[in-house]
PDB file of C-alpha atoms and ligand atoms in Angstrom:
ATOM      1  CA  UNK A 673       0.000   0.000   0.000  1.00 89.00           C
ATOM      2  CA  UNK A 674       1.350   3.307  -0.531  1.00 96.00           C
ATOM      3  CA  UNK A 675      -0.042   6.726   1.843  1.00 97.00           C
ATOM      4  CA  UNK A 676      -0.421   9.417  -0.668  1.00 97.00           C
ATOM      5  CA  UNK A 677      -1.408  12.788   0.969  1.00 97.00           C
ATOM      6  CA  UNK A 678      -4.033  14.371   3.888  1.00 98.00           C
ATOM      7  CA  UNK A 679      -7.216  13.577   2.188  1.00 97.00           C
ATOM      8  CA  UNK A 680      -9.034  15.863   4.206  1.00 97.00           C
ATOM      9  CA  UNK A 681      -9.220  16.887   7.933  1.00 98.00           C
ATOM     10  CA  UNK A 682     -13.337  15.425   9.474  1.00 97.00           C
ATOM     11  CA  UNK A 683     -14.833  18.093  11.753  1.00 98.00           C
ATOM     12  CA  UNK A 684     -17.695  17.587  13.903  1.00 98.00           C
ATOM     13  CA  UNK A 685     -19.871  20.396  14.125  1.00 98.00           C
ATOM     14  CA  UNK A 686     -23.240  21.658  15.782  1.00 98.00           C
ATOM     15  CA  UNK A 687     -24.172  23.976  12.615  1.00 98.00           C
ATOM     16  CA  UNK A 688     -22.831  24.119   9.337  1.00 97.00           C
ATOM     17  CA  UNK A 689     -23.725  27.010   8.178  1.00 97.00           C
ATOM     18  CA  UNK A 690     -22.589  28.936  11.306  1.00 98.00           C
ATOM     19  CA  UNK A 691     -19.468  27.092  11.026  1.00 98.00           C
ATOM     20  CA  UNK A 692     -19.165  27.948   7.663  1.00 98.00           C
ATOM     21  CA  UNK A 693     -18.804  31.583   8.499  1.00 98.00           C
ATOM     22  CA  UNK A 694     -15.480  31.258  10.082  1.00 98.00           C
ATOM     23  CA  UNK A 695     -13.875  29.285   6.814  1.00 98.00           C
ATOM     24  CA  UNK A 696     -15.767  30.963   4.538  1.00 98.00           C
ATOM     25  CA  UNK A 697     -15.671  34.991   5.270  1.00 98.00           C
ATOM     26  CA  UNK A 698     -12.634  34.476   7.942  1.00 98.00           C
ATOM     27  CA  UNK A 699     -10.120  32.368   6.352  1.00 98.00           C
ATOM     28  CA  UNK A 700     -12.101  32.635   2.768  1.00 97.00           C
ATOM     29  CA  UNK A 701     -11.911  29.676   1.881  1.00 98.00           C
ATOM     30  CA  UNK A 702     -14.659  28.242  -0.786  1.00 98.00           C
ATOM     31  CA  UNK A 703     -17.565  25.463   0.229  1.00 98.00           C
ATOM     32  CA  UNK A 704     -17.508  23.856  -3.413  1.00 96.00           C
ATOM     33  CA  UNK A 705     -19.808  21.737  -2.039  1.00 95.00           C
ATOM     34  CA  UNK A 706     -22.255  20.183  -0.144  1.00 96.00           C
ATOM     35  CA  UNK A 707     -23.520  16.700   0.461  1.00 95.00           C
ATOM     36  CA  UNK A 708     -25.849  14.405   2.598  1.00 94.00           C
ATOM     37  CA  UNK A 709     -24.077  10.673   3.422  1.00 89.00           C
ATOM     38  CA  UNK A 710     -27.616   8.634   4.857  1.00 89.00           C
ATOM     39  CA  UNK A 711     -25.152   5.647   5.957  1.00 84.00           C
ATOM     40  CA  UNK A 712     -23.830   7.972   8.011  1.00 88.00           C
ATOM     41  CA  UNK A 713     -26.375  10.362   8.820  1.00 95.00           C
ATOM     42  CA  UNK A 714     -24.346  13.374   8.080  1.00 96.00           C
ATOM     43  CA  UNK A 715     -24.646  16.776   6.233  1.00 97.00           C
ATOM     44  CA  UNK A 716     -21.008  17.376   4.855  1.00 96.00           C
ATOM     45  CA  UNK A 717     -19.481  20.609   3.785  1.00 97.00           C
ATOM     46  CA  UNK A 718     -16.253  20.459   1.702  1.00 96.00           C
ATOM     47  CA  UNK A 719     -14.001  23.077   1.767  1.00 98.00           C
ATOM     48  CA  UNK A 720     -10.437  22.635  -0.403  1.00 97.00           C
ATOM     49  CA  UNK A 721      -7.515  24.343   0.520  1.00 96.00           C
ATOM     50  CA  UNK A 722      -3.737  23.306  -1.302  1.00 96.00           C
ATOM     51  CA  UNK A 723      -4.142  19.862  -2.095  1.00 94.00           C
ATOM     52  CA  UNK A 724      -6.299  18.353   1.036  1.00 96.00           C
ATOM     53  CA  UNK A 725      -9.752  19.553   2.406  1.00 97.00           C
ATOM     54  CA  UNK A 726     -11.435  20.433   5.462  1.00 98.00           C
ATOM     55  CA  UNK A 727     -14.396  18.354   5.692  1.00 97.00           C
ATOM     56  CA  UNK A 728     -17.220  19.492   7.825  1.00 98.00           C
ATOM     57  CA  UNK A 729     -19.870  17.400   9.137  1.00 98.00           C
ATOM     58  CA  UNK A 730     -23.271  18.194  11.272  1.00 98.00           C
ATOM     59  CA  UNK A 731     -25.245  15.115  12.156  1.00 98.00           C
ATOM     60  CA  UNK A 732     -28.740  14.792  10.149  1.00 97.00           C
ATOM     61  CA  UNK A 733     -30.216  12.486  13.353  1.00 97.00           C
ATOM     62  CA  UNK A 734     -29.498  12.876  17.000  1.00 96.00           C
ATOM     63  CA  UNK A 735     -28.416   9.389  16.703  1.00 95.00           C
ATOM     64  CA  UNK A 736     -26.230   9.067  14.477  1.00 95.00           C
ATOM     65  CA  UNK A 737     -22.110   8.978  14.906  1.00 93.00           C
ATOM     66  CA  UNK A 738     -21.419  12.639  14.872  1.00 97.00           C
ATOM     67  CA  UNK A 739     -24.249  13.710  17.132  1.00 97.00           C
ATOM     68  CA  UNK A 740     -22.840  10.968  19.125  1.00 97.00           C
ATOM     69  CA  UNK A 741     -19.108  12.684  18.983  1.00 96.00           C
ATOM     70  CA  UNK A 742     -20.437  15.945  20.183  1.00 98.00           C
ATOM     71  CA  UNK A 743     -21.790  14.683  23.013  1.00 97.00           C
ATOM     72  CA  UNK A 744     -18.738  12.989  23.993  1.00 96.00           C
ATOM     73  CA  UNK A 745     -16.573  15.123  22.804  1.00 95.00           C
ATOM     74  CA  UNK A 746     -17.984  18.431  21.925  1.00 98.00           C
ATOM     75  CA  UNK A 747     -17.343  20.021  18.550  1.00 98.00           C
ATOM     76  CA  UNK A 748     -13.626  19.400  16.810  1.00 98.00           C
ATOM     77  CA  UNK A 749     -11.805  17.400  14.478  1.00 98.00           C
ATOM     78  CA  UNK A 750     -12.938  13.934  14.525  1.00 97.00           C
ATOM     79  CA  UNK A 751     -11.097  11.868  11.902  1.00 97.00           C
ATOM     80  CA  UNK A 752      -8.175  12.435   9.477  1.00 98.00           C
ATOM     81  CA  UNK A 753      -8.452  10.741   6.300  1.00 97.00           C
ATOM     82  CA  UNK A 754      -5.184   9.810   4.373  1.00 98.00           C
ATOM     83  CA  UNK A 755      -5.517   9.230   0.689  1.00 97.00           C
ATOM     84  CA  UNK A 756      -4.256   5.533  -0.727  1.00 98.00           C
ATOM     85  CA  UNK A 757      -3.643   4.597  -3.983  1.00 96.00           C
ATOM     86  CA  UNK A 758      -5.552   0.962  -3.254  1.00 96.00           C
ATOM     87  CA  UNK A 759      -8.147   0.654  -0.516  1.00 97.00           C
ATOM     88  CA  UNK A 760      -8.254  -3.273  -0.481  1.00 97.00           C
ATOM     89  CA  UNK A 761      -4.715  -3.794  -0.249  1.00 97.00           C
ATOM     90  CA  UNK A 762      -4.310  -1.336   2.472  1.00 97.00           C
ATOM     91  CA  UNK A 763      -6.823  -2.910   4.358  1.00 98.00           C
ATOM     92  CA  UNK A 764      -5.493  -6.067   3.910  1.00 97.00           C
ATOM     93  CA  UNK A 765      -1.704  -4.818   5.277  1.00 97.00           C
ATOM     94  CA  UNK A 766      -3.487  -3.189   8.643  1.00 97.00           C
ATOM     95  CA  UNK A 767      -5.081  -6.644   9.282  1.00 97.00           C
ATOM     96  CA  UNK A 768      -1.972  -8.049   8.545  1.00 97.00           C
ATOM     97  CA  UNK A 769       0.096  -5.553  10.793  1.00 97.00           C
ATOM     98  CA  UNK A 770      -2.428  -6.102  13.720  1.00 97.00           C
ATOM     99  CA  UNK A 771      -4.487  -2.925  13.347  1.00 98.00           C
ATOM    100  CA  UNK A 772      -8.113  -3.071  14.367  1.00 97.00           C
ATOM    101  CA  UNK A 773      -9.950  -2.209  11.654  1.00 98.00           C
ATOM    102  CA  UNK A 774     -13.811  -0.639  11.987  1.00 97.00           C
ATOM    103  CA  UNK A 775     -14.730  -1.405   8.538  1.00 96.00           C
ATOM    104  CA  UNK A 776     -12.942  -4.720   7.381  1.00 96.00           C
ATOM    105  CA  UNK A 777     -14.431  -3.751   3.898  1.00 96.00           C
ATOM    106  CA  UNK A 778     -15.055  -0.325   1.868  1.00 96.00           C
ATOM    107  CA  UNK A 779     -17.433   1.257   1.695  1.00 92.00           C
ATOM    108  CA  UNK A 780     -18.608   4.361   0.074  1.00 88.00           C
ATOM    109  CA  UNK A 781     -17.859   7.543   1.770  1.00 84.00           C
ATOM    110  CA  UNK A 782     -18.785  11.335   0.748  1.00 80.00           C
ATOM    111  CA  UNK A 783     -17.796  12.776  -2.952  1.00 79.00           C
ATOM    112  CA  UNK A 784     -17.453   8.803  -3.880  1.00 82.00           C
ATOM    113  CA  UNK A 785     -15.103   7.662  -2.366  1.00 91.00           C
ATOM    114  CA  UNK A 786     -14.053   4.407  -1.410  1.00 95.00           C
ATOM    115  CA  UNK A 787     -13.075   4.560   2.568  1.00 95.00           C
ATOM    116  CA  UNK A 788     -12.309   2.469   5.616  1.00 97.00           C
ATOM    117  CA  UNK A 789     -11.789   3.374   9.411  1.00 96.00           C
ATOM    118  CA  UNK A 790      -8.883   1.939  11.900  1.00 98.00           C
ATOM    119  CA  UNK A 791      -9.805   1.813  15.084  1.00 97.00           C
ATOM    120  CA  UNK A 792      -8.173   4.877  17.372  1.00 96.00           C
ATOM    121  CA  UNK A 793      -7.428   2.005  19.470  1.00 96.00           C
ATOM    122  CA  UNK A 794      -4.477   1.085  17.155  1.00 97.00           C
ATOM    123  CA  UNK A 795      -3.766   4.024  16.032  1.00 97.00           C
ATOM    124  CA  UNK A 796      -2.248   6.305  18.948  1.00 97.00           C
ATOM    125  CA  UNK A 797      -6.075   7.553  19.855  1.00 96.00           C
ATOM    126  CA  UNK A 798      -6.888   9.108  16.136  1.00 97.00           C
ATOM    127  CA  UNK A 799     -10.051   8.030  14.287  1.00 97.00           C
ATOM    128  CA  UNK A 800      -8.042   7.373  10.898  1.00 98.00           C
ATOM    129  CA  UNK A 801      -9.699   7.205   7.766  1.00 97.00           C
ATOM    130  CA  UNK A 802      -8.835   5.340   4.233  1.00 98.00           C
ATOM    131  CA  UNK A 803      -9.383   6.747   1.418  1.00 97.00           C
ATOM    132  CA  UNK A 804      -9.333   5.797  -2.270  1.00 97.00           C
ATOM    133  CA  UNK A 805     -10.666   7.839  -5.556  1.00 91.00           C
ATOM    134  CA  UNK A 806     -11.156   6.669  -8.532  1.00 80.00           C
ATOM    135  CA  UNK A 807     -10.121   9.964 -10.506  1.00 65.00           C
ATOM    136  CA  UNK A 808      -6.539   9.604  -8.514  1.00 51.00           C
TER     137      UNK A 808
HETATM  138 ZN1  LIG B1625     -13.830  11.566   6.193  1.00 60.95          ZN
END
């Protein structure tokens, strides 16, 4: 498997547009996007900046994973995704390497892509994401 880049940075927030604000009109960056995942009962906003993104993400159900985060956690980052150039095959090398995987298979994450989370458990306490495109 090869590790290709910061996909993006996954935020958890309350409000997306409010949160927007701050990106947007403070650090003006550009939302080129915006996108609802049902799977994972999440509104996401994507915002690029060089050659990653922020990614932020306000739960659509009070139940659901980030709604879940918040109350934990309160609002922050919550994953980082790193880009691969072959999902399988990287999955396949965690399992081997003893990594506890959340999703032993991908599965389709927002803007297409084809993602996978390890376990913060085995990762140093950081929800770490998987990430393969297509167009890459
Ligand atoms: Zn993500």
């Amino acid at each position: 498997m090869k590790t290709l880049k910061v996909d993006h940075i996954g935020i958890a927030v309350k409000n997306l547009e409010e949160t927007l604000k701050f990106y947007e009109d403070v650090l003006g960056m550009e939302c080129t996007g915006k996108e609802e995942v049902d799977e994972q009962k999440v509104r996401v906003a994507f915002l690029p900046v060089g050659d990653s993104e922020v990614e932020l993400l306000e739960s659509t159900d009070p139940e659901g994973p980030i709604a879940k985060y918040i109350d934990k956690k309160g609002e922050g980052i919550q994953h980082i995704a790193f880009r691969v150039d072959n999902i399988e095959q990287a999955i396949e090398t965690m399992k081997e390497k003893g990594i506890r995987m959340i999703d032993e298979k991908p599965r389709y994450g927002a803007g297409g892509a084809k993602i996978a989370f390890c376990h913060p458990k085995s990762t140093g306490g950081v929800l770490v994401e998987l990430s393969e495109r297509e167009n890459d």
